[in-house]
Backbone as ProteinMPNN parsed JSONL, in Angstrom:
{"seq_chain_A": "MNQNKKKFTFSVQQIAVLGVLIAASLALSRVSISIGTTNRISFGFIINAIIGILFGPWVAGFAAVGEDLVRTFLFGVQGQFFIGFTFTAFVGSFIYGLFLHRKDVRWYHVLAAVILNAVFTNLVLNTLWINILYQTPISVLLATRIPQNLIMTPIRFILIYIIAQNRQLRQIFEKYGT", "coords_chain_A": {"N_chain_A": [[72.871, 149.596, -17.518], [72.134, 146.127, -15.236], [68.388, 145.262, -15.789], [66.887, 143.677, -14.135], [67.693, 142.71, -11.872], [67.29, 143.031, -8.716], [65.852, 144.519, -6.951], [67.452, 144.363, -3.123], [65.782, 144.91, -0.929], [63.933, 145.255, 3.055], [60.342, 145.398, 4.569], [58.494, 147.543, 6.029], [57.512, 145.67, 7.448], [58.311, 143.009, 7.46], [60.845, 144.798, 8.778], [59.841, 144.168, 11.843], [59.501, 140.822, 11.914], [61.369, 139.776, 11.935], [63.286, 141.497, 14.149], [61.026, 140.032, 16.116], [60.635, 138.031, 16.036], [64.141, 137.61, 16.319], [64.177, 137.761, 19.122], [61.906, 136.541, 19.864], [64.263, 134.191, 19.699], [66.622, 134.516, 22.144], [63.925, 134.422, 24.325], [63.723, 131.909, 24.269], [66.434, 131.196, 24.031], [67.334, 131.714, 26.554], [66.017, 128.507, 27.593], [67.897, 125.729, 28.369], [69.083, 122.532, 27.954], [70.943, 121.552, 31.016], [74.034, 119.183, 29.983], [76.421, 117.779, 31.236], [79.417, 119.089, 31.561], [79.919, 120.504, 29.678], [77.749, 120.629, 27.216], [75.043, 121.358, 26.025], [71.404, 120.952, 25.413], [69.441, 122.643, 23.056], [66.813, 124.774, 22.404], [66.945, 126.908, 20.426], [67.491, 126.822, 16.883], [65.352, 125.983, 15.745], [64.232, 128.699, 15.975], [65.957, 129.993, 14.545], [65.626, 128.54, 12.399], [63.575, 129.044, 11.104], [64.584, 132.232, 11.215], [66.122, 131.99, 8.301], [64.765, 129.785, 7.276], [62.662, 132.429, 5.92], [64.519, 134.958, 5.833], [66.168, 134.117, 4.106], [70.957, 133.287, 3.62], [72.518, 135.161, 4.335], [71.023, 137.309, 5.805], [70.28, 135.289, 7.486], [72.533, 134.683, 9.493], [73.789, 137.209, 9.887], [71.51, 138.094, 12.311], [72.219, 136.032, 14.218], [73.912, 136.381, 14.69], [73.295, 138.98, 15.962], [71.553, 138.154, 17.561], [73.034, 136.503, 19.184], [75.044, 138.066, 20.101], [73.501, 139.964, 22.167], [71.546, 138.559, 23.224], [74.487, 137.644, 24.807], [75.6, 139.506, 26.577], [73.118, 140.249, 27.66], [71.864, 137.994, 29.538], [75.134, 137.333, 29.892], [77.469, 134.916, 29.647], [78.39, 130.838, 30.428], [81.643, 131.955, 31.662], [83.05, 133.978, 29.851], [83.48, 135.951, 26.776], [83.363, 134.615, 23.833], [84.384, 134.945, 20.597], [84.913, 132.915, 18.869], [82.482, 130.989, 18.947], [80.137, 132.82, 18.544], [80.888, 133.693, 15.618], [80.251, 131.049, 14.791], [77.445, 130.913, 16.149], [77.412, 132.77, 13.728], [77.537, 131.0, 11.147], [75.992, 128.76, 11.387], [73.598, 129.498, 11.319], [73.652, 130.342, 8.396], [73.373, 128.256, 7.146], [71.759, 127.157, 7.586], [69.4, 128.566, 5.824], [71.23, 128.624, 3.643], [70.253, 126.35, 2.778], [67.863, 126.376, 2.831], [66.176, 128.662, 1.946], [63.997, 130.217, -0.39], [62.839, 128.446, -0.959], [61.462, 125.292, -2.581], [61.107, 123.785, -0.577], [62.372, 120.26, 0.286], [62.544, 116.846, 2.315], [65.647, 116.651, 1.418], [66.568, 119.532, 1.912], [66.217, 119.479, 4.102], [67.812, 117.889, 5.799], [70.114, 117.926, 4.521], [71.467, 119.816, 4.964], [70.392, 120.158, 7.635], [72.961, 118.626, 8.877], [75.072, 119.095, 7.45], [75.389, 121.298, 9.5], [75.298, 119.962, 12.015], [77.656, 118.516, 12.172], [79.736, 121.08, 10.591], [79.325, 123.474, 12.617], [79.168, 122.639, 14.865], [80.04, 119.728, 15.585], [82.629, 120.94, 15.228], [84.055, 123.451, 14.657], [82.633, 123.83, 16.828], [83.571, 122.748, 18.985], [86.567, 123.083, 18.463], [86.952, 125.483, 19.217], [85.471, 125.311, 22.045], [87.407, 123.532, 22.8], [90.147, 125.221, 22.752], [89.214, 127.386, 24.505], [89.148, 125.486, 27.232], [90.998, 123.937, 27.032], [90.438, 121.839, 27.031], [91.022, 118.079, 26.399], [90.529, 117.467, 22.869], [89.203, 114.805, 22.362], [88.112, 113.566, 24.484], [85.789, 115.513, 24.474], [85.72, 114.747, 22.429], [83.384, 112.656, 22.745], [81.327, 113.313, 24.092], [79.735, 115.418, 22.775], [79.985, 113.876, 20.064], [77.869, 111.274, 21.324], [75.65, 113.484, 21.683], [74.826, 114.63, 19.381], [74.537, 113.455, 17.564], [72.022, 112.083, 19.126], [70.711, 114.223, 18.957], [69.806, 115.323, 16.164], [67.937, 113.322, 14.991], [66.237, 114.809, 15.938], [66.034, 117.342, 15.141], [65.729, 117.387, 12.352], [63.657, 116.588, 11.704], [61.87, 118.09, 13.405], [61.924, 120.961, 12.603], [61.662, 120.037, 9.53], [58.396, 119.798, 9.734], [57.759, 121.719, 10.465], [58.792, 123.805, 8.025], [56.365, 121.984, 6.087], [54.186, 122.614, 7.147], [51.185, 124.226, 6.12], [49.987, 126.663, 7.137], [51.681, 127.48, 8.13], [53.519, 127.987, 5.603], [52.522, 129.304, 4.123], [52.75, 132.323, 5.138], [56.035, 131.968, 5.361], [55.554, 132.763, 2.37], [53.71, 135.684, 2.818], [55.489, 137.159, 4.371], [58.554, 136.694, 4.024], [62.245, 137.021, 1.766]], "CA_chain_A": [[72.236, 148.154, -16.431], [71.042, 145.323, -15.742], [66.913, 146.347, -14.897], [66.226, 142.577, -13.672], [68.481, 142.959, -10.485], [66.165, 142.783, -8.122], [67.417, 145.473, -4.829], [67.042, 144.128, -2.185], [64.989, 145.837, 0.619], [63.507, 144.997, 4.125], [59.635, 145.652, 4.4], [58.304, 147.874, 8.122], [57.166, 144.802, 8.448], [59.538, 142.502, 7.77], [62.073, 143.954, 9.842], [59.415, 143.488, 12.722], [58.461, 140.045, 12.324], [62.416, 138.773, 12.26], [62.765, 141.887, 15.27], [60.012, 139.743, 16.645], [62.039, 136.28, 15.671], [65.458, 137.781, 17.606], [63.836, 138.295, 20.333], [61.752, 134.818, 20.486], [64.997, 133.171, 19.628], [66.444, 135.29, 22.821], [63.68, 132.929, 25.528], [64.739, 129.836, 23.366], [67.633, 130.385, 24.748], [67.302, 130.982, 28.011], [65.342, 126.856, 28.271], [68.046, 124.975, 27.804], [69.003, 121.254, 29.256], [72.671, 121.257, 30.586], [74.654, 117.748, 30.014], [77.84, 117.941, 31.626], [80.47, 120.646, 32.211], [80.26, 121.914, 27.798], [77.035, 120.595, 26.457], [73.845, 122.132, 26.466], [70.752, 121.176, 24.028], [68.734, 123.825, 23.005], [65.452, 124.471, 20.844], [67.367, 127.727, 19.086], [67.651, 125.969, 16.491], [63.958, 126.31, 15.951], [63.826, 130.189, 15.328], [66.503, 130.257, 13.305], [64.965, 128.158, 10.903], [62.675, 130.049, 10.126], [64.415, 132.894, 10.095], [66.362, 131.133, 6.979], [63.813, 129.923, 5.219], [61.765, 133.49, 5.542], [65.438, 135.936, 4.831], [68.006, 133.868, 3.344], [71.509, 132.442, 4.727], [72.632, 136.113, 5.243], [70.097, 137.473, 6.289], [69.749, 134.345, 8.248], [74.133, 134.913, 9.174], [73.708, 138.403, 10.617], [70.719, 138.353, 12.37], [72.304, 134.631, 14.365], [74.843, 137.082, 15.75], [73.589, 139.968, 16.773], [71.276, 137.76, 18.949], [74.104, 136.114, 20.192], [76.305, 139.792, 21.559], [73.255, 141.092, 23.234], [71.956, 137.419, 24.403], [75.991, 137.773, 25.778], [75.758, 140.979, 27.221], [72.259, 140.586, 28.754], [71.919, 136.984, 30.417], [76.762, 136.394, 30.814], [77.837, 133.221, 29.398], [79.813, 131.004, 31.465], [82.982, 131.669, 31.425], [83.924, 134.624, 29.21], [83.086, 136.397, 25.659], [84.377, 134.71, 22.807], [84.107, 135.501, 19.406], [84.023, 131.78, 17.573], [80.657, 131.668, 19.458], [78.973, 133.703, 17.284], [81.104, 132.599, 14.822], [79.477, 129.268, 15.035], [75.884, 130.453, 15.284], [76.197, 133.334, 11.768], [77.582, 129.878, 9.844], [75.008, 127.234, 11.354], [72.175, 130.059, 10.595], [73.391, 131.001, 6.62], [73.715, 126.943, 7.291], [69.47, 126.966, 7.403], [69.327, 129.807, 5.491], [71.323, 128.929, 1.808], [69.285, 125.244, 2.194], [66.152, 126.85, 2.72], [65.49, 129.725, 1.49], [63.457, 129.914, -1.842], [63.347, 126.757, -2.173], [59.754, 124.493, -1.863], [62.014, 122.57, 0.576], [61.798, 118.836, 0.769], [63.195, 116.421, 3.426], [66.961, 115.924, 1.65], [67.682, 120.672, 1.527], [66.532, 120.62, 5.12], [68.14, 117.35, 6.201], [71.965, 118.441, 4.1], [71.09, 121.929, 6.942], [71.3, 119.404, 9.669], [73.824, 117.39, 9.322], [75.762, 119.961, 8.318], [75.787, 121.773, 11.014], [75.419, 118.872, 13.473], [78.811, 118.087, 12.344], [81.047, 122.058, 10.834], [79.15, 123.313, 13.025], [78.789, 121.58, 16.543], [80.806, 118.855, 16.466], [84.009, 120.626, 14.356], [83.757, 124.989, 15.596], [82.419, 124.357, 18.832], [84.116, 121.858, 19.977], [87.553, 123.855, 18.228], [86.418, 126.302, 20.896], [86.068, 125.025, 23.871], [89.149, 123.42, 23.715], [90.667, 126.818, 23.051], [89.228, 127.883, 26.171], [89.959, 124.716, 28.769], [92.09, 123.085, 27.094], [89.366, 119.364, 27.271], [91.385, 117.028, 25.033], [89.012, 116.963, 21.14], [88.746, 113.289, 22.134], [87.113, 114.006, 26.062], [84.731, 116.276, 23.97], [84.23, 114.265, 20.952], [82.916, 111.518, 23.342], [79.733, 113.386, 24.453], [79.828, 115.851, 21.45], [79.237, 112.879, 19.241], [76.195, 111.114, 21.501], [74.52, 114.431, 21.686], [74.12, 114.993, 18.309], [73.482, 111.503, 17.362], [69.777, 112.361, 19.673], [69.466, 116.089, 18.884], [70.263, 115.231, 14.094], [66.852, 113.168, 14.053], [65.1, 115.745, 16.569], [66.794, 118.869, 14.394], [65.687, 117.456, 10.897], [61.709, 115.51, 12.42], [61.096, 119.307, 13.365], [62.729, 121.964, 10.943], [60.287, 119.202, 8.714], [57.323, 119.897, 10.467], [57.091, 123.31, 10.488], [58.745, 123.648, 7.147], [55.537, 121.356, 5.722], [53.701, 123.813, 8.512], [50.167, 125.327, 5.207], [50.261, 128.154, 7.771], [52.99, 128.806, 8.037], [54.185, 128.809, 4.871], [51.234, 130.936, 3.697], [53.306, 133.439, 6.015], [56.185, 132.772, 4.983], [55.379, 133.563, 0.962], [53.834, 136.679, 2.63], [56.858, 137.996, 4.252], [59.507, 135.881, 3.553], [62.0, 138.036, 0.504]], "C_chain_A": [[71.841, 147.529, -16.162], [69.486, 145.982, -14.295], [66.713, 145.138, -14.083], [66.956, 141.93, -12.495], [67.951, 142.774, -9.539], [67.664, 144.283, -6.933], [66.766, 144.717, -3.258], [67.007, 145.274, -1.09], [64.37, 145.121, 1.584], [61.078, 145.628, 4.077], [59.565, 146.574, 6.067], [57.871, 145.788, 8.437], [57.666, 143.269, 8.087], [60.176, 142.412, 8.288], [61.619, 143.551, 11.238], [59.385, 142.296, 13.418], [60.371, 139.048, 13.161], [62.725, 140.289, 13.759], [61.961, 141.123, 16.262], [60.356, 138.049, 17.118], [63.307, 136.799, 17.039], [64.919, 137.341, 18.723], [63.095, 136.916, 21.172], [62.578, 133.594, 20.245], [66.197, 133.254, 21.232], [65.39, 134.475, 23.544], [63.771, 132.214, 24.926], [65.73, 130.198, 24.12], [68.407, 130.758, 25.672], [66.515, 129.379, 28.688], [66.5, 125.993, 26.929], [68.805, 123.642, 28.86], [70.724, 121.026, 29.158], [73.354, 119.266, 30.946], [76.195, 117.737, 30.248], [78.264, 119.293, 31.828], [80.157, 121.448, 30.183], [79.103, 121.257, 27.566], [75.538, 120.798, 26.945], [73.196, 121.885, 25.692], [70.133, 122.237, 24.614], [67.984, 124.321, 21.825], [65.706, 125.769, 19.641], [67.447, 127.522, 17.856], [66.9, 126.191, 15.182], [63.849, 128.349, 14.693], [64.941, 130.758, 13.79], [67.261, 129.596, 11.853], [64.763, 128.809, 9.892], [63.689, 131.219, 9.797], [65.161, 132.8, 8.29], [65.718, 130.84, 5.852], [63.185, 131.68, 5.07], [63.162, 134.467, 4.895], [66.877, 135.927, 4.138], [69.096, 133.759, 4.668], [71.875, 133.836, 5.271], [71.785, 137.488, 6.345], [70.678, 136.999, 8.269], [71.689, 134.743, 9.217], [74.11, 136.234, 10.885], [73.393, 138.24, 12.528], [71.036, 136.942, 13.519], [73.243, 135.944, 15.154], [74.862, 138.161, 16.197], [72.688, 139.625, 17.821], [71.946, 137.546, 19.801], [74.782, 137.536, 20.24], [75.071, 139.6, 22.305], [72.212, 139.886, 23.83], [73.42, 137.412, 25.132], [75.56, 138.938, 27.044], [74.366, 141.266, 28.365], [72.558, 139.982, 29.583], [74.462, 136.605, 30.972], [76.196, 135.595, 29.847], [78.797, 132.441, 30.641], [81.487, 131.136, 30.936], [82.874, 133.761, 31.023], [83.923, 134.297, 27.603], [84.021, 135.01, 24.949], [83.588, 134.491, 21.503], [83.543, 133.986, 18.351], [82.834, 131.356, 18.482], [80.148, 131.861, 18.278], [79.526, 133.908, 15.761], [80.843, 131.869, 13.413], [77.413, 129.565, 14.512], [75.878, 131.761, 14.025], [76.498, 132.492, 10.593], [76.426, 129.306, 10.164], [73.542, 128.658, 10.808], [72.124, 130.628, 9.026], [73.88, 129.954, 6.733], [71.801, 127.127, 5.866], [69.144, 127.785, 5.71], [69.518, 129.683, 3.934], [70.737, 127.446, 2.144], [67.551, 125.017, 1.785], [65.294, 127.512, 2.54], [65.384, 129.985, -0.372], [63.243, 128.844, -2.977], [61.441, 126.231, -1.863], [60.579, 123.004, -1.137], [61.711, 121.11, 0.882], [62.557, 118.257, 2.067], [64.351, 116.461, 3.169], [67.227, 117.891, 1.298], [68.061, 120.466, 3.822], [67.268, 118.864, 6.063], [69.7, 117.742, 5.755], [72.131, 119.11, 5.264], [71.305, 121.026, 8.238], [71.96, 118.842, 10.157], [74.945, 117.706, 8.959], [76.036, 120.854, 9.896], [75.694, 121.204, 12.087], [76.774, 118.988, 13.187], [79.968, 119.442, 11.904], [80.508, 121.862, 12.073], [79.349, 122.815, 14.427], [80.013, 120.332, 16.807], [82.641, 119.457, 15.925], [83.892, 121.779, 14.812], [83.295, 124.327, 17.291], [83.182, 123.961, 19.48], [86.073, 122.741, 19.706], [87.36, 124.611, 19.644], [86.413, 125.896, 21.819], [87.004, 124.563, 23.914], [90.094, 124.517, 23.957], [90.764, 127.444, 24.031], [89.573, 127.491, 27.481], [90.782, 123.638, 28.559], [91.81, 121.39, 27.188], [90.424, 119.594, 25.745], [90.082, 117.572, 24.192], [88.907, 115.45, 21.663], [88.3, 113.178, 23.198], [85.991, 114.582, 24.919], [84.605, 115.467, 22.647], [83.212, 113.491, 22.284], [81.485, 111.622, 23.727], [79.521, 114.505, 23.554], [78.866, 114.72, 20.999], [77.874, 112.479, 19.788], [74.988, 112.388, 20.961], [73.631, 114.452, 20.654], [73.619, 113.9, 17.495], [71.81, 111.743, 17.323], [69.022, 113.087, 19.107], [69.656, 115.702, 17.463], [68.667, 114.668, 14.055], [65.412, 113.999, 14.751], [64.862, 116.644, 15.963], [65.743, 118.701, 13.454], [63.829, 117.592, 11.25], [60.42, 117.844, 12.93], [61.474, 120.125, 12.934], [61.112, 121.227, 9.852], [59.44, 119.737, 9.153], [57.179, 121.383, 9.967], [57.611, 124.108, 9.198], [57.694, 123.679, 5.509], [54.665, 122.08, 5.874], [51.891, 124.242, 6.438], [50.61, 126.336, 5.991], [50.67, 129.033, 7.869], [54.57, 129.112, 6.264], [53.545, 128.993, 4.248], [52.264, 132.567, 4.211], [54.224, 133.536, 5.396], [57.089, 133.366, 3.836], [55.151, 134.955, 1.458], [54.906, 137.082, 3.698], [58.464, 137.602, 4.397], [60.406, 136.929, 1.87], [61.844, 137.329, -0.168]], "O_chain_A": [[70.671, 147.614, -16.534], [69.382, 146.504, -13.185], [66.242, 145.497, -13.004], [66.809, 140.742, -12.21], [68.347, 141.632, -9.308], [68.797, 144.619, -6.586], [65.682, 144.767, -2.678], [67.789, 146.104, -0.628], [64.074, 144.023, 1.113], [60.852, 146.433, 3.173], [60.324, 146.36, 7.013], [57.999, 145.039, 9.405], [57.108, 142.382, 8.734], [61.147, 141.73, 7.96], [62.352, 142.862, 11.947], [59.309, 142.151, 14.638], [60.579, 138.295, 14.112], [62.09, 139.845, 14.716], [62.145, 141.514, 17.414], [60.306, 137.318, 18.107], [63.335, 136.476, 18.226], [65.422, 136.346, 19.245], [63.327, 136.407, 22.269], [62.2, 132.431, 20.385], [66.669, 132.162, 21.548], [65.863, 133.339, 23.534], [64.204, 131.344, 25.682], [65.975, 129.417, 25.039], [69.595, 130.49, 25.855], [66.44, 129.122, 29.89], [66.398, 125.734, 25.73], [69.018, 123.706, 30.071], [71.484, 120.67, 28.257], [73.107, 118.482, 31.862], [77.015, 117.685, 29.332], [77.642, 120.303, 32.16], [80.231, 122.605, 29.767], [79.686, 120.469, 28.311], [75.039, 120.454, 28.017], [73.681, 122.291, 24.636], [70.091, 122.697, 25.755], [68.334, 124.32, 20.645], [65.166, 125.865, 18.539], [67.517, 128.682, 17.449], [67.333, 126.446, 14.058], [63.599, 128.797, 13.574], [64.827, 131.411, 12.753], [68.184, 129.714, 11.047], [65.159, 129.094, 8.762], [63.902, 131.479, 8.613], [64.743, 133.436, 7.322], [65.719, 131.084, 4.646], [63.321, 132.149, 3.94], [63.107, 134.784, 3.707], [67.832, 136.638, 3.826], [68.869, 133.909, 5.868], [71.687, 134.005, 6.476], [72.102, 138.22, 7.282], [71.054, 137.531, 9.314], [71.299, 135.792, 9.73], [74.288, 136.163, 12.101], [74.147, 138.235, 13.5], [69.927, 136.555, 13.887], [72.975, 136.243, 16.318], [75.847, 138.647, 16.753], [72.673, 140.29, 18.857], [71.869, 138.002, 20.942], [74.717, 137.573, 21.469], [75.323, 138.977, 23.337], [71.913, 140.11, 25.003], [73.315, 137.072, 26.311], [75.297, 138.821, 28.241], [74.333, 141.988, 29.362], [73.259, 140.438, 30.487], [74.944, 135.97, 31.91], [75.067, 135.506, 29.363], [79.565, 132.961, 31.45], [82.177, 130.55, 30.102], [82.659, 134.611, 31.887], [84.159, 133.212, 27.072], [85.057, 134.534, 25.414], [82.467, 133.998, 21.379], [82.584, 133.825, 17.596], [82.055, 132.242, 18.132], [79.834, 131.171, 17.308], [78.778, 134.227, 14.836], [80.982, 131.897, 12.19], [76.618, 129.147, 13.67], [74.848, 131.96, 13.381], [76.125, 132.738, 9.446], [75.629, 129.258, 9.228], [72.708, 128.434, 9.931], [71.155, 131.144, 8.47], [75.086, 130.049, 6.504], [71.271, 127.168, 4.756], [68.667, 127.26, 4.704], [68.763, 130.145, 3.078], [70.761, 127.1, 0.963], [66.719, 124.347, 1.174], [64.087, 127.379, 2.74], [66.245, 129.956, -1.252], [63.286, 128.507, -4.16], [60.563, 126.731, -1.16], [60.542, 121.778, -1.243], [60.836, 120.818, 1.698], [63.135, 119.038, 2.822], [64.989, 116.366, 4.217], [68.075, 118.023, 0.416], [68.984, 120.808, 4.561], [67.021, 118.945, 7.266], [70.509, 117.863, 6.676], [72.816, 118.921, 6.269], [71.969, 121.085, 9.273], [71.994, 118.453, 11.324], [75.936, 117.203, 9.488], [76.731, 120.83, 10.912], [75.958, 121.778, 13.144], [77.329, 119.677, 14.043], [81.051, 119.359, 12.484], [80.712, 120.857, 12.755], [80.573, 122.875, 14.538], [80.657, 120.093, 17.829], [83.647, 118.772, 16.107], [83.423, 121.559, 15.929], [83.682, 124.48, 18.449], [83.614, 124.523, 20.487], [86.752, 122.935, 20.715], [87.609, 124.27, 20.8], [87.351, 126.037, 22.604], [87.767, 124.841, 24.839], [90.698, 124.746, 25.005], [91.754, 127.977, 24.534], [89.988, 128.144, 28.439], [91.194, 122.759, 29.315], [92.455, 120.349, 27.32], [90.593, 120.379, 24.813], [89.002, 117.964, 24.633], [88.156, 114.886, 20.867], [87.652, 112.141, 23.052], [85.254, 113.672, 24.539], [83.614, 115.498, 21.918], [82.208, 114.128, 22.604], [80.644, 110.725, 23.77], [78.298, 114.52, 23.692], [77.678, 114.522, 21.253], [76.842, 112.907, 19.271], [73.986, 112.324, 20.249], [72.403, 114.372, 20.642], [72.542, 113.638, 16.96], [70.906, 111.705, 16.488], [67.834, 113.117, 18.786], [70.139, 116.564, 18.197], [67.934, 115.277, 13.276], [64.223, 113.962, 14.435], [63.709, 117.074, 15.944], [64.834, 119.53, 13.45], [63.058, 118.526, 11.033], [59.315, 118.379, 12.832], [60.704, 119.8, 12.03], [60.018, 121.731, 9.596], [59.76, 120.898, 8.896], [56.441, 121.871, 9.111], [57.001, 125.168, 9.053], [57.758, 124.396, 4.511], [54.089, 122.43, 4.844], [52.645, 124.705, 5.583], [51.609, 126.955, 5.624], [50.575, 130.26, 7.839], [55.59, 129.751, 6.002], [54.075, 128.808, 3.153], [52.316, 133.622, 3.58], [54.29, 134.537, 4.682], [58.185, 133.926, 3.796], [55.934, 135.781, 0.987], [55.007, 138.163, 3.118], [59.345, 138.315, 4.878], [59.68, 137.441, 1.018], [61.604, 137.631, -1.337]]}, "name": "protein", "num_of_chains": 1, "seq": "MNQNKKKFTFSVQQIAVLGVLIAASLALSRVSISIGTTNRISFGFIINAIIGILFGPWVAGFAAVGEDLVRTFLFGVQGQFFIGFTFTAFVGSFIYGLFLHRKDVRWYHVLAAVILNAVFTNLVLNTLWINILYQTPISVLLATRIPQNLIMTPIRFILIYIIAQNRQLRQIFEKYGT"}
């Protein structure tokens, strides 16, 4: 048996930190700016990125799924529950964990995570889910979603990069991360 293989475990402190971050994500998800009928700007990505930095892609993905389900059941959603958006939450947080966990985070790590999330999760997956749910033509959806992502991508990049480079937060990431 390979003795070098580290067992994945959480300390009580790490579980508490994860719970607090999920609760913070729930609170932050209540603060959003609606743009039209199908678009909104939210800052929940900040917490998803922090969970990704701390705990890696799998924990970040499943934490996003849990947060999405709790948010849906506590606060409801516009229209009906749709598993596609839960899948998108998983993928988006997984990407942050993949690019930002256990790394000396550089600008290109953050940029890659933010661009991949903007293109794949926001423009491809979420546009597809909205098209399936509301039968809105994809070209109409992209006409509003592309500008939204062009505005939000640099904002996401700057905020996540500042958080990842903050000296005090880096000490917390090292203390409580996996």
